[in-house]
mmCIF file of C-alpha atoms and ligand atoms in Angstrom:
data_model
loop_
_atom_site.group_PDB
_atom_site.id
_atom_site.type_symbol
_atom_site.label_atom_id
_atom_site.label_comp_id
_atom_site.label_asym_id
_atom_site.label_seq_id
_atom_site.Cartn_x
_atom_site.Cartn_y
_atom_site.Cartn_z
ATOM 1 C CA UNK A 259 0.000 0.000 0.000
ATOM 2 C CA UNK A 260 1.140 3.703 -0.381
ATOM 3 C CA UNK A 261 0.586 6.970 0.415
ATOM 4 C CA UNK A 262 -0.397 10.397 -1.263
ATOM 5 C CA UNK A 263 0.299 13.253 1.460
ATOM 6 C CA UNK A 264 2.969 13.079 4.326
ATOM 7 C CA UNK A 265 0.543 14.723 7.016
ATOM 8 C CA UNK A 266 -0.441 14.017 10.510
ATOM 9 C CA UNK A 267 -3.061 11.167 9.127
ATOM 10 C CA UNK A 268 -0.690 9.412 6.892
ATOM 11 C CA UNK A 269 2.126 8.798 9.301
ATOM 12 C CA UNK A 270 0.148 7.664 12.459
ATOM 13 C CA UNK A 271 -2.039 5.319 9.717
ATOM 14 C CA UNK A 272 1.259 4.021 8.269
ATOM 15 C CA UNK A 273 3.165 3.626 11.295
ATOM 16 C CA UNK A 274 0.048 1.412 12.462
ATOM 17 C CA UNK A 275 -0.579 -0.611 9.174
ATOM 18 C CA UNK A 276 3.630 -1.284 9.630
ATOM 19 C CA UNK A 277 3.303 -2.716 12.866
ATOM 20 C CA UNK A 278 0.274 -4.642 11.627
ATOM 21 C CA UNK A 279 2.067 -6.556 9.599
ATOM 22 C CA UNK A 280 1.203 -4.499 6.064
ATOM 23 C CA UNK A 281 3.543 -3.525 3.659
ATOM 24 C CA UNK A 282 3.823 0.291 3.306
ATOM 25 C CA UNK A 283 5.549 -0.041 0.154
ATOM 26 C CA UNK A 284 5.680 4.180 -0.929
ATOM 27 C CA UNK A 285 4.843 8.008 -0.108
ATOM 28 C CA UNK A 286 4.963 10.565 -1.699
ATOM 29 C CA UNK A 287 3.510 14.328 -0.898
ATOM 30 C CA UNK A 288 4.328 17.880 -2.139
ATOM 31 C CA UNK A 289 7.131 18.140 -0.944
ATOM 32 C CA UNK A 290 9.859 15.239 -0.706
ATOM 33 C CA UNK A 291 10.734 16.402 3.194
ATOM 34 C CA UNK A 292 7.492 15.364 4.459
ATOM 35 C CA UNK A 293 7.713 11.669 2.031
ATOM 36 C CA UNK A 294 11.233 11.253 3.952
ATOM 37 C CA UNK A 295 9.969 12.134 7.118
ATOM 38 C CA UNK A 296 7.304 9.432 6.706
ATOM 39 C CA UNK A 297 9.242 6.984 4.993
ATOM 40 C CA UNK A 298 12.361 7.019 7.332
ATOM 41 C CA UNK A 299 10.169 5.362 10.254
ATOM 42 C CA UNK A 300 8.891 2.376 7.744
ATOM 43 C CA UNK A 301 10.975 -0.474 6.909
ATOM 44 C CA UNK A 302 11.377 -0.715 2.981
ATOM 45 C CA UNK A 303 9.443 2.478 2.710
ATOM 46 C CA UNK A 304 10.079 4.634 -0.444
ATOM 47 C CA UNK A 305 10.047 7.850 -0.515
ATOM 48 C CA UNK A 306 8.890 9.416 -4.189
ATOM 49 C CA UNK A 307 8.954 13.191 -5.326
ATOM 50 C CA UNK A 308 6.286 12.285 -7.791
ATOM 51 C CA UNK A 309 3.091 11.089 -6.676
ATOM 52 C CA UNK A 310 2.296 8.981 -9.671
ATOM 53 C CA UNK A 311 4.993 6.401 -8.577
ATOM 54 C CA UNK A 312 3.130 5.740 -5.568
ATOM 55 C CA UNK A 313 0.115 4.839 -7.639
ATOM 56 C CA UNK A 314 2.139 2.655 -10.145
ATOM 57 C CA UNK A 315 3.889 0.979 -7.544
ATOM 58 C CA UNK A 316 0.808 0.239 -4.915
ATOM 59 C CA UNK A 317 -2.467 -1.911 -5.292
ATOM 60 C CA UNK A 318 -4.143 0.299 -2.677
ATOM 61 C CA UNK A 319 -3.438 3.883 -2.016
ATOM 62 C CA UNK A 320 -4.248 6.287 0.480
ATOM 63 C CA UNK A 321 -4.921 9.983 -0.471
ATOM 64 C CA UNK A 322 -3.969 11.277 2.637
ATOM 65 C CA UNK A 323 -4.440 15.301 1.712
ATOM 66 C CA UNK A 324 -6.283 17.816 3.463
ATOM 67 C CA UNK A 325 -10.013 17.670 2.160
ATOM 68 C CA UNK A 326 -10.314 20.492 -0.512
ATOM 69 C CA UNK A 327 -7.312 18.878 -2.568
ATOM 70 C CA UNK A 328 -8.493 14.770 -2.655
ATOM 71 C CA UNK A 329 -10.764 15.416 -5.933
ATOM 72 C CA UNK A 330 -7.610 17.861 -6.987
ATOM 73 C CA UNK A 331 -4.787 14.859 -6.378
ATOM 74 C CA UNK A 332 -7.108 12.125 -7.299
ATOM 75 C CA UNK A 333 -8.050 13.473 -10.259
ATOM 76 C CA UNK A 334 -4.490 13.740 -11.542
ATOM 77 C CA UNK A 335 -3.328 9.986 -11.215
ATOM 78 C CA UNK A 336 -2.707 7.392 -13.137
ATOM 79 C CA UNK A 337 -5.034 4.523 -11.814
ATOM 80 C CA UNK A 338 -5.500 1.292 -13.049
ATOM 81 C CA UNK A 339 -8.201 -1.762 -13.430
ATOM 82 C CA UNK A 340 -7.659 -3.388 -9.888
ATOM 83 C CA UNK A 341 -6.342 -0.973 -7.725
ATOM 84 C CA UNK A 342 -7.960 0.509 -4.696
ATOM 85 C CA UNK A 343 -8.352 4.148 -4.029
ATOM 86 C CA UNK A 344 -8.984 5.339 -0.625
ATOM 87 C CA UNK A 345 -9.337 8.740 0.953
ATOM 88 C CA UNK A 346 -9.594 9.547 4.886
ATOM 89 C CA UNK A 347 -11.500 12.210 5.000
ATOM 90 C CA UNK A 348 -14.815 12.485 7.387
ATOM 91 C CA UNK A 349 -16.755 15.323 5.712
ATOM 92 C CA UNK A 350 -16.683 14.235 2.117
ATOM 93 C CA UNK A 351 -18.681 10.956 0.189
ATOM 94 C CA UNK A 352 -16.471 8.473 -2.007
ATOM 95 C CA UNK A 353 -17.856 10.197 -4.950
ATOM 96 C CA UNK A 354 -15.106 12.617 -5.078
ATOM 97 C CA UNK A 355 -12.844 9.929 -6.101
ATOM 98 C CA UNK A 356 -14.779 9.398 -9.408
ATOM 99 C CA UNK A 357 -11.973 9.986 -11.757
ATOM 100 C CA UNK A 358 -10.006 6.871 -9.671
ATOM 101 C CA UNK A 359 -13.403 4.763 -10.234
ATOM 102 C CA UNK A 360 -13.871 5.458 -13.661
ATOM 103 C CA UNK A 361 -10.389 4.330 -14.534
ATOM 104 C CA UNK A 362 -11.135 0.850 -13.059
ATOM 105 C CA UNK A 363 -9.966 1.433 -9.402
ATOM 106 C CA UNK A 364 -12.415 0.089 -6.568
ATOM 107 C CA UNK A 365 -12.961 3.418 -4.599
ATOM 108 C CA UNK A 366 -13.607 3.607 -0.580
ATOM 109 C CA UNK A 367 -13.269 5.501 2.341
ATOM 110 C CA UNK A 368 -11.512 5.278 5.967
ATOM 111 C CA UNK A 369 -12.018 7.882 8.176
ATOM 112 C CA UNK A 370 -10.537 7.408 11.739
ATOM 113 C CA UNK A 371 -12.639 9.034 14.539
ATOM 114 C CA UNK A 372 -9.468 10.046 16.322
ATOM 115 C CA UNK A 373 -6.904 13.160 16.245
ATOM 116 C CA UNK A 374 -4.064 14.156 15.468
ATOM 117 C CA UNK A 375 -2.853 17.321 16.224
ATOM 118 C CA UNK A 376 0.436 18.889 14.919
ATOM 119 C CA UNK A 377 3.587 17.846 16.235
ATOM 120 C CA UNK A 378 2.144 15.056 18.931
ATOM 121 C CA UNK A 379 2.908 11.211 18.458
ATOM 122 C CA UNK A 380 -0.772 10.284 18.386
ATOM 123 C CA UNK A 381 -0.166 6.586 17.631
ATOM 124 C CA UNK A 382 -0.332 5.556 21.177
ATOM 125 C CA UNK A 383 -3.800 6.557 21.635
ATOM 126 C CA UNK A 384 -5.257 5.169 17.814
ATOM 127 C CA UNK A 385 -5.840 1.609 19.071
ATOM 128 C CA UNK A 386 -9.258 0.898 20.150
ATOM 129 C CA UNK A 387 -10.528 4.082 18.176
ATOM 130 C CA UNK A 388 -13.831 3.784 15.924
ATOM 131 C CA UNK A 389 -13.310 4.160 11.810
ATOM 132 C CA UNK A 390 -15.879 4.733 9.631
ATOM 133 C CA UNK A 391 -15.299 2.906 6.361
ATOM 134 C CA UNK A 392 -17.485 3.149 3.131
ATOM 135 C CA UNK A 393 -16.732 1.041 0.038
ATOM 136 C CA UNK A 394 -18.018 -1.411 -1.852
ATOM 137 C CA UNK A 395 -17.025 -5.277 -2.243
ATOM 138 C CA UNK A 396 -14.183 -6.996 -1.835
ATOM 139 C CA UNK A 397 -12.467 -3.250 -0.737
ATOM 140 C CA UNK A 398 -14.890 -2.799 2.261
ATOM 141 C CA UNK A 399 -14.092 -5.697 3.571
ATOM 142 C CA UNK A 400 -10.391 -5.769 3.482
ATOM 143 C CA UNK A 401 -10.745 -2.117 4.744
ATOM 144 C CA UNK A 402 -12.983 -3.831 7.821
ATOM 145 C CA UNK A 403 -10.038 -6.069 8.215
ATOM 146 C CA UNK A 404 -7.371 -3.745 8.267
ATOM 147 C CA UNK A 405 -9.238 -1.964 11.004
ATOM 148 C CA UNK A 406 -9.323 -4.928 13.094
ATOM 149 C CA UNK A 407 -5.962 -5.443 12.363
ATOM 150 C CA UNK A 408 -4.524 -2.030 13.866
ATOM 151 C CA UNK A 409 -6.597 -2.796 16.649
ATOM 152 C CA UNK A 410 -9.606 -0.447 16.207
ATOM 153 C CA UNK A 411 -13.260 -1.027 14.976
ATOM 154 C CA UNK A 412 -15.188 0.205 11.962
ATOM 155 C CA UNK A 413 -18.591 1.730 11.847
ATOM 156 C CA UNK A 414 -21.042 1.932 8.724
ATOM 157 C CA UNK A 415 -22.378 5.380 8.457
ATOM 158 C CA UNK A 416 -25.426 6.089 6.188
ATOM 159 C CA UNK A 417 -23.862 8.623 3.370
ATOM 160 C CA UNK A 418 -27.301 10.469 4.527
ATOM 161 C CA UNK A 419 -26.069 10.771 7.614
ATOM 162 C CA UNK A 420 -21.945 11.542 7.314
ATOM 163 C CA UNK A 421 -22.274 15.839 8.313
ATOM 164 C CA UNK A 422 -24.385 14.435 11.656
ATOM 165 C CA UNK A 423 -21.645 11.885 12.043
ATOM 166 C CA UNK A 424 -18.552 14.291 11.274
ATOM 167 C CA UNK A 425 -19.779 17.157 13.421
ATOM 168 C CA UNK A 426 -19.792 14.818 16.309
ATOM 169 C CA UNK A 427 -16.267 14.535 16.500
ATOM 170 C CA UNK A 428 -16.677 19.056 16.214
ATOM 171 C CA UNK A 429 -18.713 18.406 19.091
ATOM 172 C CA UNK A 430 -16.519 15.563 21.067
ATOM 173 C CA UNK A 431 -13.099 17.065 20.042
ATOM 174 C CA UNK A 432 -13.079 20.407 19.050
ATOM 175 C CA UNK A 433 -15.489 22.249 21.349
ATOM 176 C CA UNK A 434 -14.017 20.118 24.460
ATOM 177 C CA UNK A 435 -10.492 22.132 23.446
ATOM 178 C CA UNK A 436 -12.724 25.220 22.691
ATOM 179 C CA UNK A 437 -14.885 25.027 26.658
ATOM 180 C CA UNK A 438 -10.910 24.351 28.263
ATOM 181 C CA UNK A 439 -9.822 27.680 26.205
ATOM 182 C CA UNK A 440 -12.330 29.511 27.672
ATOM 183 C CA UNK A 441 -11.635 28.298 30.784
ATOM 184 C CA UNK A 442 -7.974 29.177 30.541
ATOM 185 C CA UNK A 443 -9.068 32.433 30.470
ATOM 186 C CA UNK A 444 -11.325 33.015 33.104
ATOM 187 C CA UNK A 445 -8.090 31.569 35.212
ATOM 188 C CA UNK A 446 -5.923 33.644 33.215
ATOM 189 C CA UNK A 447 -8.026 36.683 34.357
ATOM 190 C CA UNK A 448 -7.968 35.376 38.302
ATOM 191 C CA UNK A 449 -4.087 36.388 37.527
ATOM 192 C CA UNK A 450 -3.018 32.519 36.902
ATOM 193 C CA UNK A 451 -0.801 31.331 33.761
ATOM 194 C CA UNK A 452 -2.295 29.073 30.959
ATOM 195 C CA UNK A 453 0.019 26.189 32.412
ATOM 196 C CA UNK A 454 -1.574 26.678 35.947
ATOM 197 C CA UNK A 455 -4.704 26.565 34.876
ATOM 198 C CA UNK A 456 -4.336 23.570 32.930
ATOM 199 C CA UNK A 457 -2.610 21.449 35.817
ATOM 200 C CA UNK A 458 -6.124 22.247 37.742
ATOM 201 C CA UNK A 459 -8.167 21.415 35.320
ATOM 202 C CA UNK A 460 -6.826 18.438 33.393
ATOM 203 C CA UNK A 461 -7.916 16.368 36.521
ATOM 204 C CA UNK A 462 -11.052 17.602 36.104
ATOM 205 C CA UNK A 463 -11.735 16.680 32.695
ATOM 206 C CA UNK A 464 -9.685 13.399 32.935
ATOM 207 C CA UNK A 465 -12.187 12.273 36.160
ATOM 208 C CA UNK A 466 -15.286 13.715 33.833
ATOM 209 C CA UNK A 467 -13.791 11.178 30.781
ATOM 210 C CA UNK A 468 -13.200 8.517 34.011
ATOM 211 C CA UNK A 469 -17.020 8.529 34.746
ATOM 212 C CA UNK A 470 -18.334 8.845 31.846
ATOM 213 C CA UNK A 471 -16.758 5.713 30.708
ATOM 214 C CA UNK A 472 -17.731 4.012 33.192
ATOM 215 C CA UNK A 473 -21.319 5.104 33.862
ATOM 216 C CA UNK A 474 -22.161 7.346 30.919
ATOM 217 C CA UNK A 475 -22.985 10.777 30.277
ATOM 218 C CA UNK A 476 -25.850 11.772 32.479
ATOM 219 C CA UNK A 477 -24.663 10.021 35.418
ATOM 220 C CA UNK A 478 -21.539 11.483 34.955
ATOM 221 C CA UNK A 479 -22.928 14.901 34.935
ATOM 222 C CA UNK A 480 -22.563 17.327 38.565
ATOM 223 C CA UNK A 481 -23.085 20.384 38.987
ATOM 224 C CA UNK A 482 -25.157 23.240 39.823
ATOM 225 C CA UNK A 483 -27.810 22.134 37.432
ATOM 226 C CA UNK A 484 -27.618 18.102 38.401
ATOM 227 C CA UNK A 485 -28.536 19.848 41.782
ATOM 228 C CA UNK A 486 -30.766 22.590 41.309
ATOM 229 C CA UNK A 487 -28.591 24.933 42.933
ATOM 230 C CA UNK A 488 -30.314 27.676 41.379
ATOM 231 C CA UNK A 489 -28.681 30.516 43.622
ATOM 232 C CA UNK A 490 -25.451 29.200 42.515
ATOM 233 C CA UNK A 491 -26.262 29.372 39.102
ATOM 234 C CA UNK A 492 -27.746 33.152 39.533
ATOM 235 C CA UNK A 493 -24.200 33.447 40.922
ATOM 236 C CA UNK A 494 -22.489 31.954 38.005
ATOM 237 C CA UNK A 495 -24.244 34.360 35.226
ATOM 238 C CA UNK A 496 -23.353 37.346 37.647
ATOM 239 C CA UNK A 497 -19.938 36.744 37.821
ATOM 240 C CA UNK A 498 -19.882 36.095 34.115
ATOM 241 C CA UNK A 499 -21.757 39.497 32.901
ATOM 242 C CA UNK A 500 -19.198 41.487 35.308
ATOM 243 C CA UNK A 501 -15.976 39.191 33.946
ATOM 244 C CA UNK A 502 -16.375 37.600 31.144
ATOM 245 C CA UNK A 503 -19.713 38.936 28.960
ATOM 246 C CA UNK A 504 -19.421 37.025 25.864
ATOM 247 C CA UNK A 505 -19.153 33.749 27.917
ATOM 248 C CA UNK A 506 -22.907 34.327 28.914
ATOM 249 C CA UNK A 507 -24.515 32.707 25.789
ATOM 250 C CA UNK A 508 -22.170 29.955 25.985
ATOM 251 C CA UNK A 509 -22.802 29.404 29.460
ATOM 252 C CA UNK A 510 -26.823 30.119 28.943
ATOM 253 C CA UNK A 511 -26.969 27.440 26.098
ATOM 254 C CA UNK A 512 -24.597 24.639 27.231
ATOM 255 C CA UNK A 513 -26.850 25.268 30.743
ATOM 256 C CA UNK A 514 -29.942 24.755 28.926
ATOM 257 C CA UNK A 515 -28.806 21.668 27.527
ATOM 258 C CA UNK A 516 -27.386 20.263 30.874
ATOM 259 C CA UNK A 517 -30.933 21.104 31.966
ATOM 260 C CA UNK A 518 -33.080 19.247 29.687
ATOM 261 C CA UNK A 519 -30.360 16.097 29.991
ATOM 262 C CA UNK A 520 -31.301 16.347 33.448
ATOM 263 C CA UNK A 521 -34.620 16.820 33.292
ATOM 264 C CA UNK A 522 -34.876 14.067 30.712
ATOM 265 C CA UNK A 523 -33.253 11.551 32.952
ATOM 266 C CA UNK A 524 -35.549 12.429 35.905
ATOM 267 C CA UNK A 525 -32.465 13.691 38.486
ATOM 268 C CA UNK A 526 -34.432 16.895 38.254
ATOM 269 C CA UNK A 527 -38.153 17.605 39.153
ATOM 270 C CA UNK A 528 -39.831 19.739 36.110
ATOM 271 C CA UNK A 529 -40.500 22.546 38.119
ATOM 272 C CA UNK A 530 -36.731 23.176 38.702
ATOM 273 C CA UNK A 531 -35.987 22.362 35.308
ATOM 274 C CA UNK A 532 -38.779 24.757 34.266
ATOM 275 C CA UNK A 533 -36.550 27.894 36.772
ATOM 276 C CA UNK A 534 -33.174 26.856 36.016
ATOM 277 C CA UNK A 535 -34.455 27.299 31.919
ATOM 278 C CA UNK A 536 -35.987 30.646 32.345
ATOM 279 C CA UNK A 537 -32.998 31.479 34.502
ATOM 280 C CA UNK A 538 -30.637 30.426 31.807
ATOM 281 C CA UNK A 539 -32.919 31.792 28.435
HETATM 282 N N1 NAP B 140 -5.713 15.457 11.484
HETATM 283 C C1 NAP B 140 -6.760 14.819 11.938
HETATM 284 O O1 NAP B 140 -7.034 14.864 13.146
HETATM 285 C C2 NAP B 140 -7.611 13.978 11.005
HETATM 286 C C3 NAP B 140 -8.469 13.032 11.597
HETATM 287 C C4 NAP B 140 -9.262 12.243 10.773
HETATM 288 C C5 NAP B 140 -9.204 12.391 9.389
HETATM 289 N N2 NAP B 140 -8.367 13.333 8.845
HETATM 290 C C6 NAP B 140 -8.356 13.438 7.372
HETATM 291 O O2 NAP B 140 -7.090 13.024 6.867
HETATM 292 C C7 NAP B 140 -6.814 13.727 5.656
HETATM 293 C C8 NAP B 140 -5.459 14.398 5.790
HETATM 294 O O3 NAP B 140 -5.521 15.330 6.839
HETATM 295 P P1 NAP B 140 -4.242 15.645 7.758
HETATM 296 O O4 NAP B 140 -4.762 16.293 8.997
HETATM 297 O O5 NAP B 140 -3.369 14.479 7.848
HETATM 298 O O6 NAP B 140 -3.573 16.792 6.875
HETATM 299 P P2 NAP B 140 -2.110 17.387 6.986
HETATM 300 O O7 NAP B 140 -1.431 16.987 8.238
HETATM 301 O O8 NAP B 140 -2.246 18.829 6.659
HETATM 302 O O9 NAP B 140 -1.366 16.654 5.813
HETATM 303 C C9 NAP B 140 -1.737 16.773 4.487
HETATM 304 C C10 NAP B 140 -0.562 16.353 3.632
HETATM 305 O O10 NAP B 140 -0.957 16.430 2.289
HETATM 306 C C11 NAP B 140 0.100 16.983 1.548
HETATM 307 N N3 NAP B 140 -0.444 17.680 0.393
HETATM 308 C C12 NAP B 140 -1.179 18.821 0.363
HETATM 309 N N4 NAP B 140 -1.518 19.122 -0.909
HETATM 310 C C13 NAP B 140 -0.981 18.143 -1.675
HETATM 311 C C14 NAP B 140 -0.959 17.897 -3.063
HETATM 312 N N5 NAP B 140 -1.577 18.718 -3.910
HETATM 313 N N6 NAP B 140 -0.293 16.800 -3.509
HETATM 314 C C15 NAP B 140 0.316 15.970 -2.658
HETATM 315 N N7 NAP B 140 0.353 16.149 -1.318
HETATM 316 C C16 NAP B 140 -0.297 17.233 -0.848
HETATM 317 C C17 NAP B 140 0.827 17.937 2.469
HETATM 318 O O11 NAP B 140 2.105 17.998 1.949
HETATM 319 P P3 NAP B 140 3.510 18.535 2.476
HETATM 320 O O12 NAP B 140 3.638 18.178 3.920
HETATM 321 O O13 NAP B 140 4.430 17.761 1.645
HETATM 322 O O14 NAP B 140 3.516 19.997 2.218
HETATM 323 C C18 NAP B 140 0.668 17.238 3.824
HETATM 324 O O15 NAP B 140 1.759 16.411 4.112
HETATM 325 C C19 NAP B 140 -7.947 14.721 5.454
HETATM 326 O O16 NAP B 140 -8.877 14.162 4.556
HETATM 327 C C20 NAP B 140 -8.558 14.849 6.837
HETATM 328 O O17 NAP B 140 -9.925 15.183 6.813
HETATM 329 C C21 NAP B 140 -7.569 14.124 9.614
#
């Protein structure tokens, strides 16, 4: 197999198909830096400055570039009858590798439900993560396989369904880092550096991930809300109107939610759910 784009996605995949036994025969990317970079940590890896030799020299190959270039890249290799062409990309259908398909190439996608940010080793914490993987025949199944293989599991998600399923991981990943921003600086306006405010909160968050694993997400939940402490909350919005305005609708809306989880899940009565909303609207 072989890769098209040295980035974040292509080394921790290739590092894990390696150590699953595959061979990760050639990469290539724009620039030949990254394809060394990648292929210096592979045994028998080559590293190409022309992505076409990855594509003659690979039955299956990974189009591991950022979203708004895989039509772009794909479009502009030289595929042939048997060959599989896969991109990773969560937002986008399999249809943009049409040009691959009508040349005879069985066309899929793999999209790990994981990140990886700049600059961090995130193959430690792929195994056990979910993929989504969309193809048809004999490639969705070795794709299945391979998943198994690195030690994670695939999900089928409706093509109906793929923005729901994609802004999930927004959701999961992205707003997580954006609530712990905005926590960093409400601490960094209590005079405390980014650092310190991350060494108390990490705990937090790690215990939140704790329970949730083990019980879920509304029994994991405490809090003002999980309580009813409506003073506290009135306290809360206070503080954040004086410090910290444009936190309110955050607050207000992520509140309202909490509430209705709650209230849904009968740990509040409705009539404090029914305050704590009008209170929070
Ligand atoms: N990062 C994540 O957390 C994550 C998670 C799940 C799925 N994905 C998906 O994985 C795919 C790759 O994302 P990424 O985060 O790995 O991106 P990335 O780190 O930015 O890497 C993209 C790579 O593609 C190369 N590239 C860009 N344009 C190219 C072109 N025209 N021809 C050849 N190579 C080109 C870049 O080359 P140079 O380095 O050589 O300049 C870079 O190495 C995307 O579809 C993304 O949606 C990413």
């Amino acid at each position: 197999m072989g890769f098209v784009g040295a980035g974040r996605t292509a080394l921790v995949l290739a590092h894990a198909m390696d150590d699953a036994g595959y061979t990760v025969k050639a990469v290539a990317s724009r620039s030949i830096e990254s394809a060394k970079m990648l292929a210096a940590g592979i045994s028998r890896c080559e590293a190409y400055s022309h992505v076409e030799k990855v594509v003659d020299d690979c039955d299956v190959v990974f189009v591991t570039v950022p979203d708004d270039a895989i039509r772009m890249v794909a479009d502009s290799l030289p595929w042939r009858e048997g060959q599989a062409a896969v991109h990773c990309s969560g937002a986008l259908p399999i249809e943009v590798l049409d040009t691959p398909r009508r040349m005879g190439a069985q066309i899929g996608g793999l999209h790990p439900f994981q990140t990886f940010p700049i600059g961090q080793d995130a193959n430690h914490w792929l195994p056990g993560s979910s993929f989504a993987t969309e193809a048809s025949g004999k490639l969705g199944d070795w794709l299945e396989e391979m998943v198994r293989r690195i030690g994670c599991q695939s999900v089928s998600i409706a093509p109906e369904n793929r923005s729901l399923y994609h802004l999930t991981a927004v959701l999961s990943c992205g707003f997580v880092t954006t609530l712990l921003d905005v926590s960093c600086e409400l601490w960094e306006g209590m005079g405390f550096s980014r650092d310190e405010a991350l060494q108390a909160l990490l705990p937090l968050v790690q215990g939140t991930l704790n329970s949730i694993r083990a019980k879920g997400t509304w029994q994991a939940a405490t809090g003002p809300v999980m309580r009813a402490d409506i003073g506290t909350l009135q306290k809360h919005l206070v503080s954040l109107a004086e410090h910290a305005p444009d936190v309110l609708p955050l607050y207000r809306e992520a509140g309202r939610r909490m509430v209705r989880m709650a209230h849904r899940n009968q740990v509040v009565t409705q009539e404090a759910a029914e305050r704590m909303e009008l209170l929070l609207t």
